[in-house]
CSV table of C-alpha atoms and ligand atoms in Angstrom, one decimal:
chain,number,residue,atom,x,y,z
A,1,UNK,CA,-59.7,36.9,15.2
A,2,UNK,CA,-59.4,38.9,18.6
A,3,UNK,CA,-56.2,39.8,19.7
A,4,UNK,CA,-57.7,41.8,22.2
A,5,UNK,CA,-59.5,39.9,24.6
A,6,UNK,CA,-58.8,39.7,28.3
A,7,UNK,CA,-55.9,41.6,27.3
A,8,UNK,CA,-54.4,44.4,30.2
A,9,UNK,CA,-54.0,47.1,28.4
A,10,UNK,CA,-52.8,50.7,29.2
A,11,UNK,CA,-53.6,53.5,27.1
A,12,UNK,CA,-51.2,56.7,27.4
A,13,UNK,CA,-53.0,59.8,25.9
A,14,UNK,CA,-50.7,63.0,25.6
A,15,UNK,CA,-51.5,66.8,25.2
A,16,UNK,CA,-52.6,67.0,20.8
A,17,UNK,CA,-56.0,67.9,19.7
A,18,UNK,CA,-56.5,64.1,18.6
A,19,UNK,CA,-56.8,63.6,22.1
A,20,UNK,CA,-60.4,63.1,21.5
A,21,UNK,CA,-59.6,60.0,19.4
A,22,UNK,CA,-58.3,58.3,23.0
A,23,UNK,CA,-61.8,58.0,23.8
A,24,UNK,CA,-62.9,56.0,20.8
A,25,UNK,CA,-59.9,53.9,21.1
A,26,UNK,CA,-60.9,53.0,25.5
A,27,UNK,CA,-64.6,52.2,23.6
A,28,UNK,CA,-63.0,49.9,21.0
A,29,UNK,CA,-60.7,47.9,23.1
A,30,UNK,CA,-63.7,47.4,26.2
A,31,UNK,CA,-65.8,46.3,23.0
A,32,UNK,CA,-63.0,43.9,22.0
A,33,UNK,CA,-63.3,42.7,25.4
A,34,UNK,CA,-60.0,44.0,26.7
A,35,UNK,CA,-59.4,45.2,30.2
A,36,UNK,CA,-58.5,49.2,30.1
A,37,UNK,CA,-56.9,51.7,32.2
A,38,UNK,CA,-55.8,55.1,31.3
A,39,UNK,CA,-52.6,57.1,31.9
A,40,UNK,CA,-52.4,61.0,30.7
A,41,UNK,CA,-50.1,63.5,30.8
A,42,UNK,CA,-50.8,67.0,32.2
A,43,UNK,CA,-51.4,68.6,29.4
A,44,UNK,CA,-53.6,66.0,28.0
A,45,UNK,CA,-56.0,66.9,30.4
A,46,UNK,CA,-56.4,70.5,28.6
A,47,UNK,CA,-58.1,68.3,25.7
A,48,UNK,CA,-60.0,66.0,27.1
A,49,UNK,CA,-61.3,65.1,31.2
A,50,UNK,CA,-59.7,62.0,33.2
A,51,UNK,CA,-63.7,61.5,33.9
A,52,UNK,CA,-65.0,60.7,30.3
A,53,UNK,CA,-61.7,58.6,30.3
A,54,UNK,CA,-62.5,56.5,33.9
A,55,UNK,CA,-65.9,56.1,32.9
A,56,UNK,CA,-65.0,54.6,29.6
A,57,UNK,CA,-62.2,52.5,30.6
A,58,UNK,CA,-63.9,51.3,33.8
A,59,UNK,CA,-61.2,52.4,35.8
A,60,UNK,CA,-59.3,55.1,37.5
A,61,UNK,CA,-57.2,57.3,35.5
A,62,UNK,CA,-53.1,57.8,36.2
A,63,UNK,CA,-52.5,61.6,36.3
A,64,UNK,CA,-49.6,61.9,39.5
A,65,UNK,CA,-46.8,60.0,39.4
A,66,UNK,CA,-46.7,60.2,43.2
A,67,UNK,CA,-50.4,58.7,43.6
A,68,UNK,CA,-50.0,55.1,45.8
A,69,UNK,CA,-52.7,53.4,46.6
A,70,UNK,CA,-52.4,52.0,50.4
A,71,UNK,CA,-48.9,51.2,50.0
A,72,UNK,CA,-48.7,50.4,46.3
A,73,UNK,CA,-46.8,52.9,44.4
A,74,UNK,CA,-49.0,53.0,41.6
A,75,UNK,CA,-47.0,53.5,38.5
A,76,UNK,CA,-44.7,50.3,38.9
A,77,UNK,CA,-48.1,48.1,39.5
A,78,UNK,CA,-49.9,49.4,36.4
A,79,UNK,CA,-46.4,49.3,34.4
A,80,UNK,CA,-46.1,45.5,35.6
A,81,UNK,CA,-50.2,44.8,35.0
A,82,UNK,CA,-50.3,45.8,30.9
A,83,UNK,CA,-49.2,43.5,28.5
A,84,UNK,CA,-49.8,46.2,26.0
A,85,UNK,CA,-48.8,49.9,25.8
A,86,UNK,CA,-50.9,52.2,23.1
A,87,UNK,CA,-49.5,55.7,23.1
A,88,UNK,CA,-52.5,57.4,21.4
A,89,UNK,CA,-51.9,60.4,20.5
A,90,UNK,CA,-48.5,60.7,20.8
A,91,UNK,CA,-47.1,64.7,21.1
A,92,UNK,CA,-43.3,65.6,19.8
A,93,UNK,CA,-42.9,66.2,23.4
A,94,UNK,CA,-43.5,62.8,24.5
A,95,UNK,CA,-41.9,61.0,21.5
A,96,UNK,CA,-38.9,62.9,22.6
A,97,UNK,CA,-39.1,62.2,26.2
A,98,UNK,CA,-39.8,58.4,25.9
A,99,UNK,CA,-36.5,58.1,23.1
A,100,UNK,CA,-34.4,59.6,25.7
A,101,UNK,CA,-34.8,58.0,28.3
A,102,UNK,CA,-36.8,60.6,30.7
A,103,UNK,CA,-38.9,59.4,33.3
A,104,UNK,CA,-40.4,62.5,35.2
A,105,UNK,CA,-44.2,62.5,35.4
A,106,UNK,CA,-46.6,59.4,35.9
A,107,UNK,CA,-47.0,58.5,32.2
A,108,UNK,CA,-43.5,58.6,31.4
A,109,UNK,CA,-42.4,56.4,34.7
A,110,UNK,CA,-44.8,53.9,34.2
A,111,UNK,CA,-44.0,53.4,30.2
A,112,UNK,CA,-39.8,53.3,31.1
A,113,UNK,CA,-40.9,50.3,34.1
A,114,UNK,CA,-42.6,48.1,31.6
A,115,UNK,CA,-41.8,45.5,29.7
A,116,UNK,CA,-45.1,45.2,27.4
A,117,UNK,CA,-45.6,45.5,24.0
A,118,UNK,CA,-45.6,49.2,23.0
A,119,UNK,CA,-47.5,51.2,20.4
A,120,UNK,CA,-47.1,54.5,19.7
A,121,UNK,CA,-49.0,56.7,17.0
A,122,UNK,CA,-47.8,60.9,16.8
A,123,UNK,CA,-50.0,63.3,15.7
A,124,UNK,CA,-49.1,66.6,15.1
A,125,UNK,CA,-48.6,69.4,13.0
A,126,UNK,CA,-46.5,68.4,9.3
A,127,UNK,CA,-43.9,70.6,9.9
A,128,UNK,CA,-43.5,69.6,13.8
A,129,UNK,CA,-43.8,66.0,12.1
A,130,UNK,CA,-40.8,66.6,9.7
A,131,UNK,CA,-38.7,68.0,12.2
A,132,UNK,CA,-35.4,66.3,12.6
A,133,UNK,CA,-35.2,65.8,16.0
A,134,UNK,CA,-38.6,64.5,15.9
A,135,UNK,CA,-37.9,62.3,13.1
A,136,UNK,CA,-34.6,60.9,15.1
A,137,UNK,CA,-36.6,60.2,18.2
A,138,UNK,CA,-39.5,58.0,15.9
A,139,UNK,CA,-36.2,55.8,14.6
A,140,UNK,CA,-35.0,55.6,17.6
A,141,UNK,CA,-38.3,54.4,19.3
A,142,UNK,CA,-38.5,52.2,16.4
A,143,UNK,CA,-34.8,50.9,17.3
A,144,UNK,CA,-35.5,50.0,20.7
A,145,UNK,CA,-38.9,47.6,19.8
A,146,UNK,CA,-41.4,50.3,19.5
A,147,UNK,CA,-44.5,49.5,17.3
A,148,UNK,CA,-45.4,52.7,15.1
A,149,UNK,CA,-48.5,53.6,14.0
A,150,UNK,CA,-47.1,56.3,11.2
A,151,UNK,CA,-49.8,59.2,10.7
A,152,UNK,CA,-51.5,59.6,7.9
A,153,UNK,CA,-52.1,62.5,5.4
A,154,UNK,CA,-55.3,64.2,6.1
A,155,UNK,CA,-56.9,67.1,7.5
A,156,UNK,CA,-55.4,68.7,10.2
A,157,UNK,CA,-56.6,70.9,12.6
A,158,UNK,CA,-54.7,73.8,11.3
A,159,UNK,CA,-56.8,74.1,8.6
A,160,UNK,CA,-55.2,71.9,5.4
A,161,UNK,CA,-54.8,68.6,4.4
A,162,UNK,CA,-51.1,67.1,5.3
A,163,UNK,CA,-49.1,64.6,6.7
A,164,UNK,CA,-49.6,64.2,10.7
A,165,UNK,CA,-53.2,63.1,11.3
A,166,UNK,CA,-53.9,60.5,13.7
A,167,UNK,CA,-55.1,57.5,11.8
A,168,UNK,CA,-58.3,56.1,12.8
A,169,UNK,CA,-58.5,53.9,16.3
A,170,UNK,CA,-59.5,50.9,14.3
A,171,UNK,CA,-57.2,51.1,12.4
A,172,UNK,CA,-54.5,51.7,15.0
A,173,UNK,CA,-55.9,48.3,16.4
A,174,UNK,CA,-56.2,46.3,13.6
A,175,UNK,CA,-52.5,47.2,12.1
A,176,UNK,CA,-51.3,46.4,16.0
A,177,UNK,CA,-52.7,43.1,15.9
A,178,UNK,CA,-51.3,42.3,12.5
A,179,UNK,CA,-47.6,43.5,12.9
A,180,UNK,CA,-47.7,41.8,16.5
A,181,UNK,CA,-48.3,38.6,15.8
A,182,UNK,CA,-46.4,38.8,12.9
A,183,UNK,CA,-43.2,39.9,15.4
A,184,UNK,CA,-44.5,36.5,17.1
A,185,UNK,CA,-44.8,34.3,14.3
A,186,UNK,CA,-42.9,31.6,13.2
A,187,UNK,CA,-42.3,33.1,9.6
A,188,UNK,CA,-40.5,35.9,10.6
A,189,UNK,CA,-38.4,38.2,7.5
A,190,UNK,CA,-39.2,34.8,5.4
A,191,UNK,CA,-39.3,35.5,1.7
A,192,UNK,CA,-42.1,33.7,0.1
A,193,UNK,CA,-43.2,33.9,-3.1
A,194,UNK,CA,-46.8,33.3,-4.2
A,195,UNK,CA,-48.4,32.6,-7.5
A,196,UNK,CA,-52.2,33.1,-8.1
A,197,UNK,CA,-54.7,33.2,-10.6
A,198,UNK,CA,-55.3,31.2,-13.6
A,199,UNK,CA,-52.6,31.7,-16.6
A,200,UNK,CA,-53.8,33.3,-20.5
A,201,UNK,CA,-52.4,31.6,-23.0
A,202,UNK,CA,-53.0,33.6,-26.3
A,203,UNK,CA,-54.8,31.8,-29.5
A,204,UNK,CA,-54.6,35.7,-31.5
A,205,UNK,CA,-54.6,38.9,-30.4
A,206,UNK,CA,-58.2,39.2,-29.3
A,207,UNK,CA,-58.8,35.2,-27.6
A,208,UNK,CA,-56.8,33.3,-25.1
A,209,UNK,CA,-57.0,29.9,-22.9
A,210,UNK,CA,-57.4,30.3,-19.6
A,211,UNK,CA,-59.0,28.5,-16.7
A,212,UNK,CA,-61.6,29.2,-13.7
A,213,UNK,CA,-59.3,30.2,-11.0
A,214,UNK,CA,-59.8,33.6,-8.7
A,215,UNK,CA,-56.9,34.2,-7.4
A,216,UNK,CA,-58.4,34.3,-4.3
A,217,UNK,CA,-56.9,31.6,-2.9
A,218,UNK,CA,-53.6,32.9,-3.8
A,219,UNK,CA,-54.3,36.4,-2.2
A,220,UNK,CA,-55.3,34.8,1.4
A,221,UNK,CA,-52.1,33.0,1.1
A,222,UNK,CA,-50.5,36.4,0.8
A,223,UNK,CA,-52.6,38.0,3.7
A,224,UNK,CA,-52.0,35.0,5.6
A,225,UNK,CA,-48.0,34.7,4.9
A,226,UNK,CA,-48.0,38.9,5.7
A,227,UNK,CA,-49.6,38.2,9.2
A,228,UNK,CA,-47.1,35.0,9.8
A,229,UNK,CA,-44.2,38.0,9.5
A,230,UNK,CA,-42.8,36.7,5.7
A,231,UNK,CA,-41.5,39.4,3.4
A,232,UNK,CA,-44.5,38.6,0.4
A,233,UNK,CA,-44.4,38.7,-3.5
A,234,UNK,CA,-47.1,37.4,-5.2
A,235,UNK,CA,-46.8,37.0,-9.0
A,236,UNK,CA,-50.6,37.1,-10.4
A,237,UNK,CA,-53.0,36.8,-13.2
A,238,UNK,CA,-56.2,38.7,-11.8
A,239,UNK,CA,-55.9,41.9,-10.3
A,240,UNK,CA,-54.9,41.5,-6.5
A,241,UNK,CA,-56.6,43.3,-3.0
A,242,UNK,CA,-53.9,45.7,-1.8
A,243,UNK,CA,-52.6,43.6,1.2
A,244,UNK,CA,-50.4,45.8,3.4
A,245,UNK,CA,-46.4,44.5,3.1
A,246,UNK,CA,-47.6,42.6,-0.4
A,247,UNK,CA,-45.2,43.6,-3.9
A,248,UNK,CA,-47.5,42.1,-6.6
A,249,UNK,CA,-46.1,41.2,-9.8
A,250,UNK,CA,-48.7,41.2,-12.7
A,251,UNK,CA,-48.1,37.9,-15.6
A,252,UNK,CA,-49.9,36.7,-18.1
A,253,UNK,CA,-48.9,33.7,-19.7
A,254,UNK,CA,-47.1,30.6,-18.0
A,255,UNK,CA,-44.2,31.6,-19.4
A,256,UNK,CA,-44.0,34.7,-18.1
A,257,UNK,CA,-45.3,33.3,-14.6
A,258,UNK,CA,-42.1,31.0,-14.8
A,259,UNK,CA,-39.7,33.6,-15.7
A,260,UNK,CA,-40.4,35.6,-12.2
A,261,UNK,CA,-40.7,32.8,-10.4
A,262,UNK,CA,-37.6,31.3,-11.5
A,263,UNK,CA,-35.7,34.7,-10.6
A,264,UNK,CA,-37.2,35.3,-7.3
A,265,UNK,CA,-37.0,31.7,-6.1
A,266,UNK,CA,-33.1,32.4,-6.2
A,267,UNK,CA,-33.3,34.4,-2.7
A,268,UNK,CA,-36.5,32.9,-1.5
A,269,UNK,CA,-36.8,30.7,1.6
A,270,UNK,CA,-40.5,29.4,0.5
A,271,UNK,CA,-42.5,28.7,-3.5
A,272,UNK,CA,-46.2,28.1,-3.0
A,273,UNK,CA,-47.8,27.4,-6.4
A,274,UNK,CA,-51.7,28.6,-6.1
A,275,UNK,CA,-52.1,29.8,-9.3
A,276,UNK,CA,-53.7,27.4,-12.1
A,277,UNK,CA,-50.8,27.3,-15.0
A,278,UNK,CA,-52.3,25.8,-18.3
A,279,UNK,CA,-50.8,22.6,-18.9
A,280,UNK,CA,-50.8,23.5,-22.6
A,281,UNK,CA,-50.8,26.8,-24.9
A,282,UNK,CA,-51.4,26.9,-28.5
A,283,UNK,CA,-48.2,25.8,-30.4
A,284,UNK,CA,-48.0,29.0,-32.5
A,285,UNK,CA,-49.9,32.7,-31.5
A,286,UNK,CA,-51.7,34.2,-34.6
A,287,UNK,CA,-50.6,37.3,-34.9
A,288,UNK,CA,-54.0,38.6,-36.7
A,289,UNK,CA,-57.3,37.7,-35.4
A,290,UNK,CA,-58.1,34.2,-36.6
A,291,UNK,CA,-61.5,34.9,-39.1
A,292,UNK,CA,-64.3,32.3,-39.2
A,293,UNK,CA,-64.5,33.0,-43.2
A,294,UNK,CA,-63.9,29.9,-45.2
A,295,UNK,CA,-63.9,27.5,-42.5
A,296,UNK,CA,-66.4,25.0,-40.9
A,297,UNK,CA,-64.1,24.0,-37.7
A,298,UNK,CA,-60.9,25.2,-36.2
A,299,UNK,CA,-58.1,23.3,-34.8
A,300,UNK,CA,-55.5,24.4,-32.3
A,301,UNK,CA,-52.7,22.7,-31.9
A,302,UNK,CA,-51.4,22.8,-28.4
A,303,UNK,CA,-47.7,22.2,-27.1
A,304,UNK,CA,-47.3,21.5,-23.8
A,305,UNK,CA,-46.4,24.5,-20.8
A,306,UNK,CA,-43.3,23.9,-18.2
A,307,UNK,CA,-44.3,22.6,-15.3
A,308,UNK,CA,-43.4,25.4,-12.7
A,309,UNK,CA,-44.0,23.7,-9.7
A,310,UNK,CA,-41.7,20.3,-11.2
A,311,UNK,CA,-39.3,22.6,-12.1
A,312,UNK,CA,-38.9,25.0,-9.0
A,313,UNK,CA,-39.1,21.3,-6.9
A,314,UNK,CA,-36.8,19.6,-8.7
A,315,UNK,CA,-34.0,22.7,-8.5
A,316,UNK,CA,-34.8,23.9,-5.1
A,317,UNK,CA,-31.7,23.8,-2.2
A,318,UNK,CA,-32.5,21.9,1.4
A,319,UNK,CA,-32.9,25.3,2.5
A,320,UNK,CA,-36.3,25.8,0.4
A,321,UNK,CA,-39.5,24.8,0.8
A,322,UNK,CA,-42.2,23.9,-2.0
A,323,UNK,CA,-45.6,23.8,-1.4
A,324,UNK,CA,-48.3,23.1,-4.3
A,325,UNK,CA,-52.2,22.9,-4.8
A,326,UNK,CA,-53.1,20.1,-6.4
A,327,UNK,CA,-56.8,20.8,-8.2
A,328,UNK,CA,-58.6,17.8,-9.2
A,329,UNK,CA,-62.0,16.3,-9.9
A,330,UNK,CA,-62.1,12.9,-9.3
A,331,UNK,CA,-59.6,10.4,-7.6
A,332,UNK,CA,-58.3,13.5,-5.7
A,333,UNK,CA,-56.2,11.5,-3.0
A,334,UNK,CA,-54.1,9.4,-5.2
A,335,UNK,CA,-53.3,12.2,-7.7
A,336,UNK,CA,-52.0,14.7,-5.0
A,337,UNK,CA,-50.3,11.7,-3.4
A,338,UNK,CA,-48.4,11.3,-6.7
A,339,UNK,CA,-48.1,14.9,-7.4
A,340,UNK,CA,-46.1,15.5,-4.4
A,341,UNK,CA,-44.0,12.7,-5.1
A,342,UNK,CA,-42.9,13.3,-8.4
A,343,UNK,CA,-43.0,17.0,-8.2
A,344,UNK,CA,-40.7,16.8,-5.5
A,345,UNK,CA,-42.9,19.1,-3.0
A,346,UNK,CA,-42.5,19.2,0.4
A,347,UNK,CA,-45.6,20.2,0.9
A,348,UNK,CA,-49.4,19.6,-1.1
A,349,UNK,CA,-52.5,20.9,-0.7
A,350,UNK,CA,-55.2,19.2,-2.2
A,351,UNK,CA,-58.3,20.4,-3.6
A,352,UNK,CA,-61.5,19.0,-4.6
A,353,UNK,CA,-62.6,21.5,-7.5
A,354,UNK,CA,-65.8,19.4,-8.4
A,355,UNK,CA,-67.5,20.7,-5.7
A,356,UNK,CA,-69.3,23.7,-6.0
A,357,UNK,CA,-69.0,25.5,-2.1
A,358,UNK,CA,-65.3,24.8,-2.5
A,359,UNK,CA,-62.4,25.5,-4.8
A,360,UNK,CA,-62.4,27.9,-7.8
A,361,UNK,CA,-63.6,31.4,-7.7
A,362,UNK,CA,-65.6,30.3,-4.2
A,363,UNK,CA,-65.0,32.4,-0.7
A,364,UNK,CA,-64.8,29.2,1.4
A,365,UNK,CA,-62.4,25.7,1.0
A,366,UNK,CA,-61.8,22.5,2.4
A,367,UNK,CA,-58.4,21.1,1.9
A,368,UNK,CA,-56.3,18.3,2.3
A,369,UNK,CA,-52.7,19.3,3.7
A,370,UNK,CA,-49.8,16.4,2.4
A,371,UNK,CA,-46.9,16.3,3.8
A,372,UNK,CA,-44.1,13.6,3.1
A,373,UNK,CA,-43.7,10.4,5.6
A,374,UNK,CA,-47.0,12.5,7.7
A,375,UNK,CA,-50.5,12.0,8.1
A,376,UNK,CA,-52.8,14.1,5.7
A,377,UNK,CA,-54.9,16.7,7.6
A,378,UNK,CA,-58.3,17.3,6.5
A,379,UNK,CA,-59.9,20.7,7.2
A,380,UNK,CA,-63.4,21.6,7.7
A,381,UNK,CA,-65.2,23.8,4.8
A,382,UNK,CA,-63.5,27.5,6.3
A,383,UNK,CA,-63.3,30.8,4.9
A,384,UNK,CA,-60.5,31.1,2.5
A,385,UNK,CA,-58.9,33.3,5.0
A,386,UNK,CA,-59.0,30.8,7.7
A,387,UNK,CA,-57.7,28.3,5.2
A,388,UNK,CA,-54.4,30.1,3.8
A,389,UNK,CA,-53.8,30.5,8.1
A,390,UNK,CA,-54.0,27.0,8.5
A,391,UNK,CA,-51.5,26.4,5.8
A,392,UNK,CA,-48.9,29.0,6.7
A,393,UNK,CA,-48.9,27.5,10.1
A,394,UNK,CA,-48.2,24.4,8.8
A,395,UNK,CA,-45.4,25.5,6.9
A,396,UNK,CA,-44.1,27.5,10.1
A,397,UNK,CA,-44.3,23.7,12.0
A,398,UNK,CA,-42.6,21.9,8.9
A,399,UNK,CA,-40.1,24.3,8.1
A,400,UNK,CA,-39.2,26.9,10.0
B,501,LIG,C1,-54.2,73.7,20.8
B,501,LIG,C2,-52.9,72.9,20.9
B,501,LIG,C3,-52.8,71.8,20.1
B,501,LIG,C4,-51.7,71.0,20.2
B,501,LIG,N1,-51.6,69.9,19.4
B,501,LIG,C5,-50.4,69.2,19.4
B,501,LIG,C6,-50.3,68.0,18.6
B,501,LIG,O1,-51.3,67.6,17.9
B,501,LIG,N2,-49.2,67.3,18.6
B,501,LIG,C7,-48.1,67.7,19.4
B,501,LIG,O2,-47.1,67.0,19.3
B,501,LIG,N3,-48.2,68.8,20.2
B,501,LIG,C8,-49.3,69.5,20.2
B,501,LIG,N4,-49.4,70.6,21.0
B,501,LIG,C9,-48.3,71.0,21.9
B,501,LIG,C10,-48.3,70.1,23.1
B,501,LIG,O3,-49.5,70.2,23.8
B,501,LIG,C11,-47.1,70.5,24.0
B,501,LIG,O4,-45.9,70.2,23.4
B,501,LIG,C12,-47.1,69.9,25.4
B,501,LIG,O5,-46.0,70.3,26.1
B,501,LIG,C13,-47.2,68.4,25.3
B,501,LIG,O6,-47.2,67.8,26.6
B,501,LIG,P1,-47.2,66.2,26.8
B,501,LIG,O7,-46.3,65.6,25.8
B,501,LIG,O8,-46.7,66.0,28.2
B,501,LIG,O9,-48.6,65.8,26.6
B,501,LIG,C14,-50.6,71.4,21.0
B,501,LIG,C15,-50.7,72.5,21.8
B,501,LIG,C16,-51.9,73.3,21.8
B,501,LIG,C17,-52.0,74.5,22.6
């Protein structure tokens, strides 16, 4: 997805030695299709020209605040034109001037006229970085709507690694377009709790019985409910990606999946059930490795699991929201219809897991979204990705 395209966006660069880094970020956005202008402080032009600037961005550079073109006053126009603000880099200086409210050079009047969506990302020295008055201005900044792009620890131009490096401009983009449209999104500071994976249930100390899911289902749900603005914890079987704003809790056994469900459901707003919880687990756990010696066959006995996503449905308040996968391999439709009766879901995805480009440990699904008293919605064969999207806006139509 490109949140940048035919975007106006207005690119402040102040006076740090990542000044440089401006430049890649004007070459990234005009890549992305986004229309550009520049705006720089006077001392950012010690660092780098206005001219490699214009000729990246396509446009004139803002360097005088008392520049009008005929009888435009230039500042106010270019404040009113961006629908986006990227402060990149950002200097102490400038963090402190924008927190408080000073508005006394071209860069600084044009950001205090607008009413875009604004980014900033300092970079500077660690111990410029920790200072208080720096710190209070970033919080502050933060307080009134600010986007920040925190720096990262790495090599700085005095000579040693530390925190206060700019991070790299795609990066800057890509966590921009992320928290924005999760500010935007319908699931805003919603707790949602994800399971994913396929449970172990253990036979002895060395086997178990598990199944053939991923996870990865489960972890584009996360990625997806992150980017819809919920607050995510995914409880999981298979080690998960590190998905920025994600706690993951590790579980084995359905048990144990049940367990953090059941105490994290008590503050949740929304339960989706991706993970595959074995329906049964041996009846009793050797507690030495079973040996072969002595006997032709083996029987397990199996006892049968709780039902996680019955349980969570059956105890969840008006104010919570169930949604389950139902995977299946023949007579898909009538068994999700019933599984979202009688598991008292609000919501149920179904899956056909006997095809072989969909389902279980594939990168792409197609899925069936059922929804009490509504019309099922079939989706194409998508990325994963694309999938766990289409859900979570479905959940932000039927719930939020
Ligand atoms: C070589 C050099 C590098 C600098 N790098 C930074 C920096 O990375 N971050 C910062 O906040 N200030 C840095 N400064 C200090 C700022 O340039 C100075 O505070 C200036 O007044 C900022 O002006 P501006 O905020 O209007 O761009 C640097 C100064 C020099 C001379």
């Amino acid at each position: 997805m490109n949140d940048y395209n035919q975007k106006n966006i207005l690119v402040v660069v102040s006076g740090s030695v990542a000044a440089y880094k401006s430049a890649i970020l004007v070459r990234e956005l005009i890549k992305f299709g986004a229309h550009v202008r520049v705006a720089m402080t006077s001392s950012a032009q010690e660092f780098i020209t206005a001219k490699t600037l214009s000729v990246l961005s396509q446009n004139d550079v803002l360097t005088d605040l008392f520049a009008q073109q005929d009888a435009t006053v230039l500042h106010i126009e270019w404040a009113q034109w961006a629908d986006q603000i990227f402060v990149v880099p950002a200097t102490a200086n400038l963090i402190g001037k924008i927190a408080n409210g000073i508005a006394d050079d071209a860069v600084t009047a044009t950001i205090m006229a607008s009413d875009a969506d604004k980014i900033i990302a300092p970079a500077m020295n660690d111990v410029m970085l920790n200072n208080p008055a720096v710190q209070r201005n970033i919080k502050g900044l933060e307080q009134d709507g600010w986007l920040i792009i925190s720096p990262e620890i790495g090599f700085l131009a005095e000579g040693y690694e530390a925190k206060g490096r700019l991070p790299e401009p795609i990066e800057i983009l890509s966590q921009t377009a992320i928290r924005l449209r999760a500010r935007k999104a319908k699931l805003l500071n919603k707790k949602v709790i994800i399971t994913a994976g396929g449970t172990k249930e253990s036979i002895d100390p060395v086997r178990y019985i598990t199944n053939r899911s991923s996870g990865k289902m489960g972890f584009a749900l996360a990625q997806a409910a992150v980017e819809a603005g919920a607050k995510v914890t995914l409880i999981s079987t298979q080690k998960a990606p590190q998905i920025y704003g994600v706690d993951v809790v590790y579980v084995s056994t359905a048990a144990e999946m049940y367990q953090q469900v059941q105490s994290l459901f008590v503050t949740a707003d929304i339960f989706i059930s991706a993970a595959a919880v074995s329906d049964y687990r041996p009846a009793n756990e050797a507690s030495q490795k079973i040996k072969k010696e002595g006997s032709e066959g083996l029987n397990l006995s199996l006892v049968q699991n709780v039902d996680i996503l019955s349980e969570i449905g059956h105890s969840k308040t008006s104010n919570q929201f169930v949604v389950g996968f139902a995977a299946e391999t023949n007579n898909l439709m009538a068994y999700a219809q019933k599984k979202l009766k009688t598991k008292q879901a609000d919501m149920l995805i179904a899956n056909d897991v006997s095809r072989s480009d969909v389902g279980f440990n594939s990168d792409d699904n197609a899925i069936t979204i059922l929804v009490p008293d509504q019309k099922p919605e079939t989706t194409m064969l998508l990325p994963k990705i694309e999938i766990a999207r289409l859900i979570m806006n479905r959940i932000g139509q039927t719930f939020a």
